[in-house]
Coordinates of C-alpha atoms in Angstrom, one line a residue:
X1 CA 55.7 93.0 23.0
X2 CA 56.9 89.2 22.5
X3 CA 58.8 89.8 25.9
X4 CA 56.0 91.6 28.2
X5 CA 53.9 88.7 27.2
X6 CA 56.4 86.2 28.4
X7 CA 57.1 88.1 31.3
X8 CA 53.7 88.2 31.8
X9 CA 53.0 84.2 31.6
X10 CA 56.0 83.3 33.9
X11 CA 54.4 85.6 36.5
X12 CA 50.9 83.6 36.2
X13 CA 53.0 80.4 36.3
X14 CA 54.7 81.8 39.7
X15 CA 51.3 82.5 40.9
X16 CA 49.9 79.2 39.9
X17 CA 52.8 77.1 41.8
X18 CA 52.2 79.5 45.0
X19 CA 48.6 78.9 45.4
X20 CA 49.5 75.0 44.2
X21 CA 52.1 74.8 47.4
X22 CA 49.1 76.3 50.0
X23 CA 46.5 74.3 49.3
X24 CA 48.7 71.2 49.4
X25 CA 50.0 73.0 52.9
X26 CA 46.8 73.1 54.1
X27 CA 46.1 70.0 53.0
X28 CA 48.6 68.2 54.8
X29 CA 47.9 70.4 57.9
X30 CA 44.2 69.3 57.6
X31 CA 45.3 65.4 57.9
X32 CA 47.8 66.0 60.2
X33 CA 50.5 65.5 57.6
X34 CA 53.6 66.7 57.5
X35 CA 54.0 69.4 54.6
X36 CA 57.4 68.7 53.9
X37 CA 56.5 65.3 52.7
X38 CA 53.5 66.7 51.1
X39 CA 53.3 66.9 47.3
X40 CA 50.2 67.9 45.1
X41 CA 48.1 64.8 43.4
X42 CA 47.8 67.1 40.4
X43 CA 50.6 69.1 40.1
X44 CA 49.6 69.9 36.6
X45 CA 47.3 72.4 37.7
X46 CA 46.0 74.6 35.1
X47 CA 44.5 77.6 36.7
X48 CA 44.1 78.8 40.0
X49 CA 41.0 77.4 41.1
X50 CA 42.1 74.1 39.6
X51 CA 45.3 74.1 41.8
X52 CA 42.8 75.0 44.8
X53 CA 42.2 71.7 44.3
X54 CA 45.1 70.1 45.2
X55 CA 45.8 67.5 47.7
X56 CA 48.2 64.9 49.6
X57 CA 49.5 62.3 47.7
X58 CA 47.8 59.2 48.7
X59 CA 51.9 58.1 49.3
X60 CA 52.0 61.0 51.6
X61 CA 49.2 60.3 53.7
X62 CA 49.7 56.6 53.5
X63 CA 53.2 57.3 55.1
X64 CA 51.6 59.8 58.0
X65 CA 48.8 57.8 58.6
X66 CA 49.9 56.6 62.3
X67 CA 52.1 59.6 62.1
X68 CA 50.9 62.0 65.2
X69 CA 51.1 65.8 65.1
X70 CA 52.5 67.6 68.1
X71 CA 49.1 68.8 69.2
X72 CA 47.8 65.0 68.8
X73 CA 50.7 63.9 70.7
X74 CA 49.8 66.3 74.0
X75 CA 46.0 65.3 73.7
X76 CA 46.9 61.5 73.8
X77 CA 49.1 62.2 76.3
X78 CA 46.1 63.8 78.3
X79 CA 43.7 61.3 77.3
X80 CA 46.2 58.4 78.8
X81 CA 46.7 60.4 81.8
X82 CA 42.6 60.5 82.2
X83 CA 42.5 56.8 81.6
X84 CA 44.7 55.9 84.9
X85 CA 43.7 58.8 86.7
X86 CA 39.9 58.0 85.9
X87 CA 40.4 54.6 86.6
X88 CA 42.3 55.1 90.0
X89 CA 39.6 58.0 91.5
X90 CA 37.2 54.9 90.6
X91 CA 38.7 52.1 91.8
X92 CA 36.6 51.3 95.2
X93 CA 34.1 50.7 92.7
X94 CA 34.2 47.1 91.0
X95 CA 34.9 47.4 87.4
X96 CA 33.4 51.1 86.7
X97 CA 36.0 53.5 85.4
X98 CA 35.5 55.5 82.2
X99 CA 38.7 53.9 80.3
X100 CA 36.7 52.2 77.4
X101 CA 35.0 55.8 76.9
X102 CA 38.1 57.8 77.1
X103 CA 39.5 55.2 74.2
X104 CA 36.4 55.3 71.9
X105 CA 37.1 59.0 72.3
X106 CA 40.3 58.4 70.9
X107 CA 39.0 56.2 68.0
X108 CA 36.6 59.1 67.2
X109 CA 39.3 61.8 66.7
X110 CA 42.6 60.2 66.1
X111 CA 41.2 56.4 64.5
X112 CA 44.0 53.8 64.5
X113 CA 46.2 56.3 66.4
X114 CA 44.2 55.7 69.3
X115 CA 46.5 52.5 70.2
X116 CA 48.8 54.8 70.9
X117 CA 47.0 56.2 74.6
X118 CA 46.3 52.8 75.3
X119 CA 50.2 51.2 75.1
X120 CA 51.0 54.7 77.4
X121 CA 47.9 53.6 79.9
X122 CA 49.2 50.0 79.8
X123 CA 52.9 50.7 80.6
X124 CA 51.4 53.2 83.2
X125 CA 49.5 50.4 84.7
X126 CA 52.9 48.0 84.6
X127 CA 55.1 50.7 86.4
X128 CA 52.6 51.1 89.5
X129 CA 51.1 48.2 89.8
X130 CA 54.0 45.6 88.2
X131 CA 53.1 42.1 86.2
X132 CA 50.5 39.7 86.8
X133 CA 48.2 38.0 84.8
X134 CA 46.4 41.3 84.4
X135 CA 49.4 42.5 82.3
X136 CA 48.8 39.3 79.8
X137 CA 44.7 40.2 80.2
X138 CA 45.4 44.1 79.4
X139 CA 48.4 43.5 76.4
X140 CA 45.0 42.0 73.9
X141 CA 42.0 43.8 75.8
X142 CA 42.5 47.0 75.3
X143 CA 44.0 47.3 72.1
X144 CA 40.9 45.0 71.0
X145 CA 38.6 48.0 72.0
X146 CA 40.4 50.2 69.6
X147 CA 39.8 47.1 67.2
X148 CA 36.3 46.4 67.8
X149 CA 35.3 50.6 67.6
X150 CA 37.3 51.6 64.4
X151 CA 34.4 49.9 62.1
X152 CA 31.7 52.0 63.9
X153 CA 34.1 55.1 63.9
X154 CA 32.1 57.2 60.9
X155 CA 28.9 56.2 62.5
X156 CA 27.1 58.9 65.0
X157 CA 25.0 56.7 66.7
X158 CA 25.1 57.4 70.6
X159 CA 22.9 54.0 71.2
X160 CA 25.5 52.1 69.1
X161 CA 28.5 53.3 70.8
X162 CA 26.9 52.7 74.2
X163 CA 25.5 49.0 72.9
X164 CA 29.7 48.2 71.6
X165 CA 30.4 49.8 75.1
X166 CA 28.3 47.7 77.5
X167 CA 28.8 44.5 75.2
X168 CA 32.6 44.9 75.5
X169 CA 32.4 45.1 79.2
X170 CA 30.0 41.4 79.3
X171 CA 32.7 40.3 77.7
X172 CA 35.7 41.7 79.8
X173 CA 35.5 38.6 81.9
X174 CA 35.4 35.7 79.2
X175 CA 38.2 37.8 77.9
X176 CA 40.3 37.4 80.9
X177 CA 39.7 34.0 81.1
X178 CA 41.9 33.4 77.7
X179 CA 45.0 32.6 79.6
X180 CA 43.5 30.2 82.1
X181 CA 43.2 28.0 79.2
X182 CA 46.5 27.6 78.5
X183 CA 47.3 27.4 82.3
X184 CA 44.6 25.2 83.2
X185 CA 42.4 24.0 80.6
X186 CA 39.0 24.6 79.8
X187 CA 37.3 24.1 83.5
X188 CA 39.7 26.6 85.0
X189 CA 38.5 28.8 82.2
X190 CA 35.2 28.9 82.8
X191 CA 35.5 28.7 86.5
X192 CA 37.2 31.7 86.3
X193 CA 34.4 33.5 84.0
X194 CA 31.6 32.2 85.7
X195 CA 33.1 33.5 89.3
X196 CA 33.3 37.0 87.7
X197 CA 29.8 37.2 85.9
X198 CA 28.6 39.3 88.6
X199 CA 31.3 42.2 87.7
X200 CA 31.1 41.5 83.9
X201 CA 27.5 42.9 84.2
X202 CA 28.2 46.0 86.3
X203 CA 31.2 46.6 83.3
X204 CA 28.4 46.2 81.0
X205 CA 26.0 48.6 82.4
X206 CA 28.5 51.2 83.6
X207 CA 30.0 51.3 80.3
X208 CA 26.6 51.7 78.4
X209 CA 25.5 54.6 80.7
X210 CA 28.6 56.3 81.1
X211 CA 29.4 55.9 77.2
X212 CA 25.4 57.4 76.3
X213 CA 25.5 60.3 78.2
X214 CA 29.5 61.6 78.3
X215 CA 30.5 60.6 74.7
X216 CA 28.5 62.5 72.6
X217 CA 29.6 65.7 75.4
X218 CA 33.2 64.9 75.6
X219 CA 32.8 64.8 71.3
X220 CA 31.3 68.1 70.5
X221 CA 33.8 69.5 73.6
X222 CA 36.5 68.1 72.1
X223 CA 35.6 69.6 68.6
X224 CA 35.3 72.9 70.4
X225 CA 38.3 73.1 71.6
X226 CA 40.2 71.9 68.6
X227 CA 38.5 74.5 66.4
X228 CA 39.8 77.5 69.3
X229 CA 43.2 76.1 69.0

């Protein structure tokens, strides 16, 4: 009798430690984790629905945070490719493309991971078009974006998103003016601003109407998909 019964409690403990390793599986798969490196917060579980429970360490995530998954990597990928290919299709038009979109996209569903489309849309930009002061502009624009849109990233607010939007591009031009500081001084500066005023505001307004309307689409699209796949 003494043995069944211990026979009986190392089964339940198998059991328990099975069901303990899926949910931390799916767990990790859920933040994009990898499970090898995932271990349960609670691995003390005492019951099955307790070890339901279980999640990443925060060490584990913590280490994966800027960690991409494979099918992260290949929609960055796209999303960079979008970026230059966007920006090119649009280029006979002064300062409308749908780059700061595509990026707040990325902010949305990947958060800090998002700097990594915009490095691969800045080296893109490098290796067709070479250096100029553009590449200085581009190195601290762009990755601001990312910057400026992670605070706002839990907040579903079209009209916010499309107020950052159109803000960042009023200020694309004072931003590009940074370096003439340095080079020039102050006047050259805001020569340089002033002269572009004119396509800062047709930034601004392209990137609050384009950002209204296609976000919230490409969003819900994108969450589509990703629940097919």
């Amino acid at each position: 009798m003494e043995q069944k019964v211990v026979d009986r409690l190392e089964r339940n403990s198998a059991e328990l430690a099975d069901n303990a390793e899926l949910s931390c599986a799916e767990a990790a798969d859920a933040k994009g984790v990898n499970q090898l490196d995932c271990t349960c917060a609670d691995e003390s579980c005492a019951d099955i629905e307790k070890s339901a429970e279980c999640t990443c360490s925060n060490k584990a995530v913590g280490r994966s945070r800027m960690a991409a998954s494979a099918r992260e990597i290949a929609e960055m990928s796209l999303m960079c490719a979008l970026m230059f290919a966007g920006k090119e299709v649009l280029r006979m038009i002064p300062n409308v493309h749908p780059v700061m979109l595509l990026i707040m996209l990325c902010v949305l569903w990947y958060g800090w991971k998002a700097m990594y489309p915009v490095v691969g849309f800045l080296v893109t930009q490098i290796a067709v078009y070479g250096l100029g002061i553009w590449t200085i502009n581009y190195v601290y624009i762009w990755p601001l974006a990312v910057a400026i849109t992670m605070p706002i990233r839990n907040i579903r607010n079209r009209w916010l998103w499309a107020a950052v939007a159109g803000a960042f591009g009023f200020a694309f031009g004072a931003l590009c003016a940074i370096p003439y500081i340095f080079m020039g001084g102050w006047n050259a500066a805001v020569a340089y601003w002033m002269a572009g005023i004119p396509f800062d505001l047709i930034h601004g307004v392209s990137n609050f109407i384009i950002v209204l309307f296609l976000l919230p689409l490409l969003d819900t699209r994108l969450g589509r998909y990703r629940q097919l796949v």
